[in-house]
């Protein structure tokens, strides 16, 4: 009978150890499940943040594209106006030369040429500013395109990692 009690005590001790081990493993499993859930929530938030950033970049790209198109139109109009004023300047010079040859109305022709020259200088300055703005817009578009490429690469790496 003493041997059975001894075996019972040994078995109870083993059962207690197994229960403690089981509880420890259950606690560890709960911690891991909680961490897994936290990681899922974090990944979802990061995905939402990334999507929001992509949408923001796309909106900026559309806006910059519109600005670039507007700047292009403005530059084209200024080039046309520039060409028109240059033609006026040529005509004024021809008129000036004709008047000089005829010695009549020299002062008026000079004044016309001066006015045309001033217009030409204004348009040239304005055209240069518009061209610089257009180039700046093109650089901005290139930067946005590079950013979108980077975001695509990040998204591909994230998908590959899952």
CSV table of N, CA and C in Angstrom, one decimal:
chain,number,residue,atom,x,y,z
A,1,UNK,N,0.8,-1.2,0.0
A,1,UNK,CA,0.0,0.0,0.0
A,1,UNK,C,0.9,1.3,0.0
A,2,UNK,N,2.0,1.3,0.7
A,2,UNK,CA,2.9,2.4,0.8
A,2,UNK,C,3.5,2.7,-0.6
A,3,UNK,N,3.7,1.7,-1.4
A,3,UNK,CA,4.2,1.9,-2.7
A,3,UNK,C,3.2,2.6,-3.6
A,4,UNK,N,1.9,2.3,-3.5
A,4,UNK,CA,0.9,2.9,-4.3
A,4,UNK,C,0.8,4.4,-3.9
A,5,UNK,N,0.9,4.7,-2.6
A,5,UNK,CA,0.9,6.1,-2.2
A,5,UNK,C,2.1,6.9,-2.8
A,6,UNK,N,3.2,6.2,-2.8
A,6,UNK,CA,4.4,6.9,-3.3
A,6,UNK,C,4.2,7.1,-4.8
A,7,UNK,N,3.7,6.1,-5.5
A,7,UNK,CA,3.5,6.3,-7.0
A,7,UNK,C,2.4,7.4,-7.2
A,8,UNK,N,1.3,7.4,-6.4
A,8,UNK,CA,0.3,8.4,-6.5
A,8,UNK,C,0.9,9.8,-6.3
A,9,UNK,N,1.8,9.9,-5.3
A,9,UNK,CA,2.4,11.2,-5.1
A,9,UNK,C,3.3,11.6,-6.3
A,10,UNK,N,4.0,10.7,-6.8
A,10,UNK,CA,4.8,11.0,-8.0
A,10,UNK,C,4.0,11.4,-9.2
A,11,UNK,N,2.9,10.6,-9.4
A,11,UNK,CA,2.0,10.9,-10.5
A,11,UNK,C,1.3,12.3,-10.3
A,12,UNK,N,0.9,12.6,-9.1
A,12,UNK,CA,0.3,13.9,-8.8
A,12,UNK,C,1.3,15.0,-9.1
A,13,UNK,N,2.5,14.8,-8.6
A,13,UNK,CA,3.6,15.8,-8.9
A,13,UNK,C,3.7,16.0,-10.4
A,14,UNK,N,3.8,14.9,-11.2
A,14,UNK,CA,3.9,15.0,-12.6
A,14,UNK,C,2.7,15.8,-13.2
A,15,UNK,N,1.5,15.4,-12.7
A,15,UNK,CA,0.3,16.1,-13.2
A,15,UNK,C,0.3,17.6,-12.9
A,16,UNK,N,0.7,17.9,-11.7
A,16,UNK,CA,0.9,19.4,-11.3
A,16,UNK,C,1.8,20.1,-12.2
A,17,UNK,N,3.0,19.4,-12.5
A,17,UNK,CA,4.0,20.0,-13.4
A,17,UNK,C,3.4,20.2,-14.8
A,18,UNK,N,2.7,19.2,-15.3
A,18,UNK,CA,2.1,19.3,-16.6
A,18,UNK,C,1.0,20.4,-16.7
A,19,UNK,N,0.2,20.5,-15.6
A,19,UNK,CA,-0.8,21.6,-15.5
A,19,UNK,C,-0.1,22.9,-15.6
A,20,UNK,N,0.9,23.1,-14.8
A,20,UNK,CA,1.7,24.4,-14.8
A,20,UNK,C,2.2,24.6,-16.2
A,21,UNK,N,2.8,23.6,-16.8
A,21,UNK,CA,3.4,23.8,-18.1
A,21,UNK,C,2.3,24.1,-19.1
A,22,UNK,N,1.1,23.4,-19.0
A,22,UNK,CA,0.0,23.7,-19.9
A,22,UNK,C,-0.5,25.1,-19.7
A,23,UNK,N,-0.6,25.6,-18.5
A,23,UNK,CA,-1.1,27.0,-18.2
A,23,UNK,C,-0.1,28.0,-18.8
A,24,UNK,N,1.2,27.7,-18.6
A,24,UNK,CA,2.3,28.6,-19.1
A,24,UNK,C,2.2,28.6,-20.6
A,25,UNK,N,2.0,27.5,-21.3
A,25,UNK,CA,1.9,27.5,-22.7
A,25,UNK,C,0.6,28.2,-23.2
A,26,UNK,N,-0.5,28.0,-22.4
A,26,UNK,CA,-1.7,28.7,-22.8
A,26,UNK,C,-1.5,30.2,-22.7
A,27,UNK,N,-0.9,30.7,-21.6
A,27,UNK,CA,-0.6,32.1,-21.5
A,27,UNK,C,0.3,32.6,-22.6
A,28,UNK,N,1.3,31.9,-22.9
A,28,UNK,CA,2.2,32.3,-24.0
A,28,UNK,C,1.4,32.3,-25.4
A,29,UNK,N,0.5,31.4,-25.5
A,29,UNK,CA,-0.3,31.4,-26.8
A,29,UNK,C,-1.2,32.6,-26.8
A,30,UNK,N,-1.8,33.0,-25.7
A,30,UNK,CA,-2.7,34.2,-25.6
A,30,UNK,C,-1.9,35.4,-26.0
A,31,UNK,N,-0.6,35.5,-25.4
A,31,UNK,CA,0.2,36.6,-25.7
A,31,UNK,C,0.5,36.7,-27.2
A,32,UNK,N,0.9,35.5,-27.8
A,32,UNK,CA,1.2,35.5,-29.2
A,32,UNK,C,0.0,35.9,-30.1
A,33,UNK,N,-1.2,35.4,-29.7
A,33,UNK,CA,-2.4,35.7,-30.4
A,33,UNK,C,-2.7,37.2,-30.3
A,34,UNK,N,-2.5,37.8,-29.1
A,34,UNK,CA,-2.7,39.3,-29.0
A,34,UNK,C,-1.7,40.0,-29.8
A,35,UNK,N,-0.4,39.6,-29.8
A,35,UNK,CA,0.6,40.3,-30.6
A,35,UNK,C,0.3,40.1,-32.1
A,36,UNK,N,-0.2,39.0,-32.5
A,36,UNK,CA,-0.6,38.8,-33.9
A,36,UNK,C,-1.8,39.7,-34.3
A,37,UNK,N,-2.7,39.9,-33.4
A,37,UNK,CA,-3.8,40.8,-33.7
A,37,UNK,C,-3.3,42.2,-33.8
A,38,UNK,N,-2.5,42.6,-32.9
A,38,UNK,CA,-1.9,44.0,-32.9
A,38,UNK,C,-1.1,44.2,-34.2
A,39,UNK,N,-0.4,43.2,-34.6
A,39,UNK,CA,0.4,43.3,-35.9
A,39,UNK,C,-0.6,43.5,-37.1
A,40,UNK,N,-1.7,42.7,-37.0
A,40,UNK,CA,-2.7,42.8,-38.1
A,40,UNK,C,-3.2,44.2,-38.2
A,41,UNK,N,-3.6,44.8,-37.0
A,41,UNK,CA,-4.2,46.1,-37.0
A,41,UNK,C,-3.1,47.1,-37.4
A,42,UNK,N,-1.9,47.0,-37.0
A,42,UNK,CA,-0.8,47.9,-37.4
A,42,UNK,C,-0.6,47.8,-39.0
A,43,UNK,N,-0.6,46.6,-39.5
A,43,UNK,CA,-0.4,46.5,-41.0
A,43,UNK,C,-1.6,47.1,-41.7
A,44,UNK,N,-2.8,46.9,-41.2
A,44,UNK,CA,-4.0,47.5,-41.9
A,44,UNK,C,-3.9,49.1,-41.8
A,45,UNK,N,-3.5,49.6,-40.7
A,45,UNK,CA,-3.3,51.1,-40.6
A,45,UNK,C,-2.2,51.5,-41.6
A,46,UNK,N,-1.1,50.8,-41.6
A,46,UNK,CA,0.0,51.2,-42.5
A,46,UNK,C,-0.5,51.2,-44.0
A,47,UNK,N,-1.3,50.1,-44.3
A,47,UNK,CA,-1.8,50.0,-45.7
A,47,UNK,C,-2.8,51.2,-46.0
A,48,UNK,N,-3.6,51.5,-45.0
A,48,UNK,CA,-4.5,52.7,-45.2
A,48,UNK,C,-3.7,54.0,-45.4
A,49,UNK,N,-2.7,54.1,-44.5
A,49,UNK,CA,-1.9,55.4,-44.6
A,49,UNK,C,-1.2,55.4,-46.0
A,50,UNK,N,-0.7,54.3,-46.4
A,50,UNK,CA,0.0,54.3,-47.7
A,50,UNK,C,-1.0,54.6,-48.8
A,51,UNK,N,-2.2,54.0,-48.8
A,51,UNK,CA,-3.2,54.3,-49.8
A,51,UNK,C,-3.6,55.8,-49.8
A,52,UNK,N,-3.7,56.4,-48.6
A,52,UNK,CA,-4.0,57.8,-48.5
A,52,UNK,C,-2.9,58.6,-49.1
A,53,UNK,N,-1.7,58.2,-48.8
A,53,UNK,CA,-0.5,59.0,-49.4
A,53,UNK,C,-0.5,58.9,-50.9
A,54,UNK,N,-0.8,57.7,-51.4
A,54,UNK,CA,-0.8,57.5,-52.9
A,54,UNK,C,-1.9,58.4,-53.5
A,55,UNK,N,-3.1,58.4,-52.8
A,55,UNK,CA,-4.2,59.2,-53.4
A,55,UNK,C,-3.8,60.7,-53.3
A,56,UNK,N,-3.1,61.1,-52.3
A,56,UNK,CA,-2.7,62.5,-52.2
A,56,UNK,C,-1.7,62.8,-53.3
A,57,UNK,N,-0.7,61.9,-53.5
A,57,UNK,CA,0.3,62.1,-54.5
A,57,UNK,C,-0.4,62.2,-55.9
A,58,UNK,N,-1.4,61.3,-56.1
A,58,UNK,CA,-2.1,61.3,-57.4
A,58,UNK,C,-2.8,62.6,-57.6
A,59,UNK,N,-3.5,63.1,-56.5
A,59,UNK,CA,-4.1,64.4,-56.7
A,59,UNK,C,-3.1,65.5,-57.0
A,60,UNK,N,-2.0,65.5,-56.3
A,60,UNK,CA,-1.0,66.5,-56.6
A,60,UNK,C,-0.5,66.4,-58.0
A,61,UNK,N,-0.3,65.1,-58.5
A,61,UNK,CA,0.1,64.9,-59.9
A,61,UNK,C,-0.9,65.5,-60.8
A,62,UNK,N,-2.2,65.3,-60.6
A,62,UNK,CA,-3.2,65.8,-61.5
A,62,UNK,C,-3.1,67.4,-61.5
A,63,UNK,N,-3.0,67.9,-60.3
A,63,UNK,CA,-2.9,69.4,-60.1
A,63,UNK,C,-1.7,69.9,-60.9
A,64,UNK,N,-0.6,69.3,-60.7
A,64,UNK,CA,0.7,69.7,-61.4
A,64,UNK,C,0.5,69.6,-62.9
A,65,UNK,N,-0.1,68.5,-63.3
A,65,UNK,CA,-0.3,68.3,-64.7
A,65,UNK,C,-1.2,69.5,-65.3
A,66,UNK,N,-2.2,69.8,-64.6
A,66,UNK,CA,-3.1,71.0,-65.0
A,66,UNK,C,-2.3,72.2,-65.1
A,67,UNK,N,-1.4,72.4,-64.0
A,67,UNK,CA,-0.6,73.7,-64.0
A,67,UNK,C,0.4,73.7,-65.1
A,68,UNK,N,1.0,72.5,-65.4
A,68,UNK,CA,1.9,72.5,-66.5
A,68,UNK,C,1.2,72.8,-67.8
A,69,UNK,N,0.0,72.2,-68.0
A,69,UNK,CA,-0.7,72.5,-69.3
A,69,UNK,C,-1.1,73.9,-69.4
A,70,UNK,N,-1.5,74.5,-68.3
A,70,UNK,CA,-1.8,76.0,-68.3
A,70,UNK,C,-0.5,76.8,-68.6
A,71,UNK,N,0.6,76.4,-68.0
A,71,UNK,CA,1.8,77.1,-68.2
A,71,UNK,C,2.2,77.0,-69.7
A,72,UNK,N,2.0,75.8,-70.3
A,72,UNK,CA,2.4,75.5,-71.7
A,72,UNK,C,1.5,76.4,-72.6
A,73,UNK,N,0.2,76.5,-72.3
A,73,UNK,CA,-0.7,77.3,-73.0
A,73,UNK,C,-0.3,78.8,-72.9
A,74,UNK,N,0.1,79.2,-71.7
A,74,UNK,CA,0.5,80.6,-71.5
A,74,UNK,C,1.8,80.9,-72.3
A,75,UNK,N,2.7,79.9,-72.2
A,75,UNK,CA,4.0,80.1,-72.9
A,75,UNK,C,3.7,80.2,-74.4
A,76,UNK,N,2.8,79.3,-74.9
A,76,UNK,CA,2.5,79.4,-76.4
A,76,UNK,C,1.9,80.7,-76.8
A,77,UNK,N,1.0,81.2,-75.9
A,77,UNK,CA,0.4,82.5,-76.2
A,77,UNK,C,1.5,83.6,-76.2
A,78,UNK,N,2.4,83.5,-75.2
A,78,UNK,CA,3.4,84.6,-75.1
A,78,UNK,C,4.4,84.5,-76.3
A,79,UNK,N,4.7,83.3,-76.8
A,79,UNK,CA,5.5,83.1,-78.0
A,79,UNK,C,4.8,83.7,-79.2
A,80,UNK,N,3.5,83.5,-79.3
A,80,UNK,CA,2.8,84.1,-80.4
A,80,UNK,C,2.8,85.6,-80.3
A,81,UNK,N,2.5,86.1,-79.1
A,81,UNK,CA,2.5,87.6,-78.9
A,81,UNK,C,3.9,88.1,-79.2
A,82,UNK,N,4.9,87.4,-78.8
A,82,UNK,CA,6.3,87.8,-79.0
A,82,UNK,C,6.6,87.9,-80.5
A,83,UNK,N,6.1,86.8,-81.3
A,83,UNK,CA,6.4,86.8,-82.7
A,83,UNK,C,5.6,88.0,-83.4
A,84,UNK,N,4.4,88.3,-82.9
A,84,UNK,CA,3.6,89.4,-83.4
A,84,UNK,C,4.3,90.7,-83.1
A,85,UNK,N,4.9,90.9,-81.9
A,85,UNK,CA,5.5,92.1,-81.6
A,85,UNK,C,6.9,92.3,-82.4
A,86,UNK,N,7.5,91.1,-82.6
A,86,UNK,CA,8.7,91.2,-83.4
A,86,UNK,C,8.4,91.6,-84.9
A,87,UNK,N,7.3,91.1,-85.4
A,87,UNK,CA,6.8,91.6,-86.7
A,87,UNK,C,6.5,93.1,-86.7
A,88,UNK,N,5.9,93.5,-85.6
A,88,UNK,CA,5.6,95.0,-85.5
A,88,UNK,C,6.9,95.7,-85.5
A,89,UNK,N,7.8,95.2,-84.7
A,89,UNK,CA,9.1,95.9,-84.6
A,89,UNK,C,9.8,96.0,-86.0
A,90,UNK,N,9.8,94.8,-86.7
A,90,UNK,CA,10.4,94.9,-88.1
A,90,UNK,C,9.7,95.9,-88.9
A,91,UNK,N,8.3,95.9,-88.9
A,91,UNK,CA,7.6,96.9,-89.7
A,91,UNK,C,7.9,98.3,-89.3
A,92,UNK,N,8.1,98.5,-87.9
A,92,UNK,CA,8.4,99.8,-87.5
A,92,UNK,C,9.8,100.2,-87.9
A,93,UNK,N,10.7,99.3,-87.9
A,93,UNK,CA,12.1,99.6,-88.4
A,93,UNK,C,12.0,99.9,-89.9
A,94,UNK,N,11.3,99.1,-90.7
A,94,UNK,CA,11.2,99.4,-92.1
A,94,UNK,C,10.5,100.8,-92.3
A,95,UNK,N,9.5,101.1,-91.6
A,95,UNK,CA,8.9,102.3,-91.7
A,95,UNK,C,9.8,103.5,-91.3
A,96,UNK,N,10.6,103.2,-90.3
A,96,UNK,CA,11.6,104.1,-89.8
A,96,UNK,C,12.6,104.4,-90.9
A,97,UNK,N,13.1,103.3,-91.5
A,97,UNK,CA,14.1,103.5,-92.6
A,97,UNK,C,13.5,104.3,-93.8
A,98,UNK,N,12.2,104.0,-94.1
A,98,UNK,CA,11.5,104.7,-95.2
A,98,UNK,C,11.4,106.1,-94.9
A,99,UNK,N,11.0,106.4,-93.6
A,99,UNK,CA,10.8,107.8,-93.2
A,99,UNK,C,12.2,108.5,-93.2
A,100,UNK,N,13.2,107.8,-92.7
A,100,UNK,CA,14.5,108.4,-92.7
A,100,UNK,C,14.9,108.8,-94.1
A,101,UNK,N,14.7,107.8,-95.0
A,101,UNK,CA,15.0,108.1,-96.4
A,101,UNK,C,14.2,109.3,-97.0
A,102,UNK,N,13.0,109.4,-96.6
A,102,UNK,CA,12.2,110.5,-97.1
A,102,UNK,C,12.3,111.7,-96.2
A,103,UNK,N,13.0,111.6,-95.1
A,103,UNK,CA,13.2,112.7,-94.2
A,103,UNK,C,11.8,113.3,-93.7
A,104,UNK,N,10.8,112.4,-93.6
A,104,UNK,CA,9.5,112.9,-93.1
A,104,UNK,C,9.1,112.0,-91.9
A,105,UNK,N,8.6,112.7,-90.9
A,105,UNK,CA,8.1,112.0,-89.7
A,105,UNK,C,9.1,111.1,-89.0
A,106,UNK,N,10.3,111.5,-89.0
A,106,UNK,CA,11.4,110.7,-88.3
A,106,UNK,C,11.1,110.5,-86.8
A,107,UNK,N,10.6,111.5,-86.2
A,107,UNK,CA,10.4,111.5,-84.7
A,107,UNK,C,9.3,110.5,-84.4
A,108,UNK,N,8.2,110.5,-85.2
A,108,UNK,CA,7.1,109.6,-85.0
A,108,UNK,C,7.5,108.1,-85.2
A,109,UNK,N,8.3,107.9,-86.2
A,109,UNK,CA,8.8,106.5,-86.5
A,109,UNK,C,9.6,106.0,-85.3
A,110,UNK,N,10.5,106.9,-84.8
A,110,UNK,CA,11.4,106.6,-83.7
A,110,UNK,C,10.5,106.2,-82.5
A,111,UNK,N,9.5,107.0,-82.3
A,111,UNK,CA,8.6,106.8,-81.1
A,111,UNK,C,7.9,105.4,-81.3
A,112,UNK,N,7.4,105.1,-82.5
A,112,UNK,CA,6.8,103.8,-82.8
A,112,UNK,C,7.7,102.7,-82.6
A,113,UNK,N,8.9,102.9,-83.0
A,113,UNK,CA,9.9,101.8,-82.9
A,113,UNK,C,10.2,101.6,-81.4
A,114,UNK,N,10.3,102.7,-80.6
A,114,UNK,CA,10.6,102.7,-79.2
A,114,UNK,C,9.5,101.9,-78.5
A,115,UNK,N,8.2,102.3,-78.8
A,115,UNK,CA,7.1,101.6,-78.2
A,115,UNK,C,7.1,100.1,-78.5
A,116,UNK,N,7.3,99.8,-79.8
A,116,UNK,CA,7.4,98.4,-80.2
A,116,UNK,C,8.5,97.7,-79.4
A,117,UNK,N,9.6,98.4,-79.3
A,117,UNK,CA,10.8,97.8,-78.6
A,117,UNK,C,10.4,97.5,-77.1
A,118,UNK,N,9.8,98.5,-76.5
A,118,UNK,CA,9.4,98.3,-75.1
A,118,UNK,C,8.4,97.1,-75.0
A,119,UNK,N,7.4,97.0,-75.9
A,119,UNK,CA,6.5,95.9,-75.9
A,119,UNK,C,7.3,94.6,-76.0
A,120,UNK,N,8.2,94.6,-76.9
A,120,UNK,CA,9.0,93.4,-77.2
A,120,UNK,C,9.8,93.0,-76.0
A,121,UNK,N,10.4,93.9,-75.3
A,121,UNK,CA,11.1,93.6,-74.1
A,121,UNK,C,10.2,93.1,-73.0
A,122,UNK,N,9.0,93.7,-72.8
A,122,UNK,CA,8.1,93.2,-71.8
A,122,UNK,C,7.7,91.7,-72.1
A,123,UNK,N,7.3,91.5,-73.4
A,123,UNK,CA,6.9,90.1,-73.7
A,123,UNK,C,8.1,89.1,-73.6
A,124,UNK,N,9.3,89.6,-73.9
A,124,UNK,CA,10.4,88.7,-73.8
A,124,UNK,C,10.6,88.3,-72.3
A,125,UNK,N,10.6,89.3,-71.5
A,125,UNK,CA,10.7,89.1,-70.0
A,125,UNK,C,9.6,88.2,-69.5
A,126,UNK,N,8.4,88.4,-69.9
A,126,UNK,CA,7.3,87.6,-69.5
A,126,UNK,C,7.4,86.2,-70.0
A,127,UNK,N,7.8,86.0,-71.3
A,127,UNK,CA,8.0,84.7,-71.9
A,127,UNK,C,9.1,83.9,-71.1
A,128,UNK,N,10.1,84.6,-70.8
A,128,UNK,CA,11.2,83.9,-70.0
A,128,UNK,C,10.7,83.4,-68.7
A,129,UNK,N,9.9,84.2,-68.0
A,129,UNK,CA,9.4,83.8,-66.7
A,129,UNK,C,8.4,82.6,-66.9
A,130,UNK,N,7.6,82.6,-67.9
A,130,UNK,CA,6.7,81.5,-68.1
A,130,UNK,C,7.4,80.3,-68.5
A,131,UNK,N,8.5,80.4,-69.3
A,131,UNK,CA,9.3,79.2,-69.6
A,131,UNK,C,9.9,78.6,-68.4
A,132,UNK,N,10.5,79.5,-67.5
A,132,UNK,CA,11.0,79.0,-66.2
A,132,UNK,C,10.0,78.3,-65.4
A,133,UNK,N,8.8,78.8,-65.4
A,133,UNK,CA,7.7,78.2,-64.6
A,133,UNK,C,7.3,76.9,-65.2
A,134,UNK,N,7.3,76.8,-66.5
A,134,UNK,CA,7.0,75.5,-67.2
A,134,UNK,C,8.1,74.5,-66.9
A,135,UNK,N,9.3,74.9,-66.9
A,135,UNK,CA,10.4,73.9,-66.6
A,135,UNK,C,10.3,73.5,-65.1
A,136,UNK,N,9.9,74.4,-64.2
A,136,UNK,CA,9.8,74.0,-62.8
A,136,UNK,C,8.6,73.0,-62.7
A,137,UNK,N,7.5,73.3,-63.4
A,137,UNK,CA,6.4,72.3,-63.3
A,137,UNK,C,6.8,71.0,-63.9
A,138,UNK,N,7.6,70.9,-64.9
A,138,UNK,CA,8.1,69.7,-65.5
A,138,UNK,C,8.9,68.9,-64.4
A,139,UNK,N,9.8,69.7,-63.7
A,139,UNK,CA,10.6,69.1,-62.7
A,139,UNK,C,9.8,68.5,-61.6
A,140,UNK,N,8.7,69.2,-61.2
A,140,UNK,CA,7.8,68.8,-60.2
A,140,UNK,C,7.1,67.5,-60.6
A,141,UNK,N,6.7,67.4,-61.8
A,141,UNK,CA,6.1,66.2,-62.4
A,141,UNK,C,7.0,65.0,-62.3
A,142,UNK,N,8.3,65.3,-62.7
A,142,UNK,CA,9.3,64.2,-62.7
A,142,UNK,C,9.5,63.7,-61.2
A,143,UNK,N,9.5,64.6,-60.3
A,143,UNK,CA,9.6,64.2,-58.9
A,143,UNK,C,8.5,63.4,-58.4
A,144,UNK,N,7.2,63.8,-58.8
A,144,UNK,CA,6.1,63.0,-58.4
A,144,UNK,C,6.1,61.6,-59.1
A,145,UNK,N,6.5,61.6,-60.3
A,145,UNK,CA,6.6,60.3,-61.0
A,145,UNK,C,7.6,59.4,-60.3
A,146,UNK,N,8.7,59.9,-59.9
A,146,UNK,CA,9.7,59.1,-59.2
A,146,UNK,C,9.2,58.7,-57.8
A,147,UNK,N,8.4,59.5,-57.2
A,147,UNK,CA,7.8,59.2,-55.9
A,147,UNK,C,6.8,58.0,-56.1
A,148,UNK,N,6.0,58.1,-57.1
A,148,UNK,CA,5.0,57.0,-57.4
A,148,UNK,C,5.8,55.7,-57.7
A,149,UNK,N,6.9,55.8,-58.4
A,149,UNK,CA,7.6,54.5,-58.7
A,149,UNK,C,8.1,53.9,-57.4
A,150,UNK,N,8.6,54.8,-56.5
A,150,UNK,CA,9.1,54.3,-55.2
A,150,UNK,C,8.0,53.7,-54.4
A,151,UNK,N,6.8,54.3,-54.4
A,151,UNK,CA,5.6,53.7,-53.7
A,151,UNK,C,5.3,52.4,-54.2
A,152,UNK,N,5.3,52.3,-55.6
A,152,UNK,CA,5.0,51.0,-56.2
A,152,UNK,C,6.0,49.9,-55.8
A,153,UNK,N,7.3,50.3,-55.7
A,153,UNK,CA,8.3,49.3,-55.2
A,153,UNK,C,8.0,48.9,-53.8
A,154,UNK,N,7.7,49.9,-52.9
A,154,UNK,CA,7.4,49.6,-51.5
A,154,UNK,C,6.2,48.6,-51.5
A,155,UNK,N,5.2,48.9,-52.2
A,155,UNK,CA,4.0,48.0,-52.2
A,155,UNK,C,4.3,46.6,-52.7
A,156,UNK,N,5.2,46.5,-53.7
A,156,UNK,CA,5.6,45.2,-54.2
A,156,UNK,C,6.4,44.5,-53.2
A,157,UNK,N,7.3,45.2,-52.5
A,157,UNK,CA,8.1,44.5,-51.4
A,157,UNK,C,7.2,44.0,-50.3
A,158,UNK,N,6.2,44.9,-49.9
A,158,UNK,CA,5.2,44.5,-48.9
A,158,UNK,C,4.4,43.2,-49.3
A,159,UNK,N,4.0,43.2,-50.6
A,159,UNK,CA,3.2,42.0,-51.0
A,159,UNK,C,4.1,40.8,-51.1
A,160,UNK,N,5.4,40.9,-51.5
A,160,UNK,CA,6.3,39.8,-51.6
A,160,UNK,C,6.6,39.3,-50.2
A,161,UNK,N,6.6,40.2,-49.2
A,161,UNK,CA,7.0,39.8,-47.8
A,161,UNK,C,5.8,39.0,-47.2
A,162,UNK,N,4.6,39.2,-47.6
A,162,UNK,CA,3.5,38.5,-47.0
A,162,UNK,C,3.5,37.1,-47.7
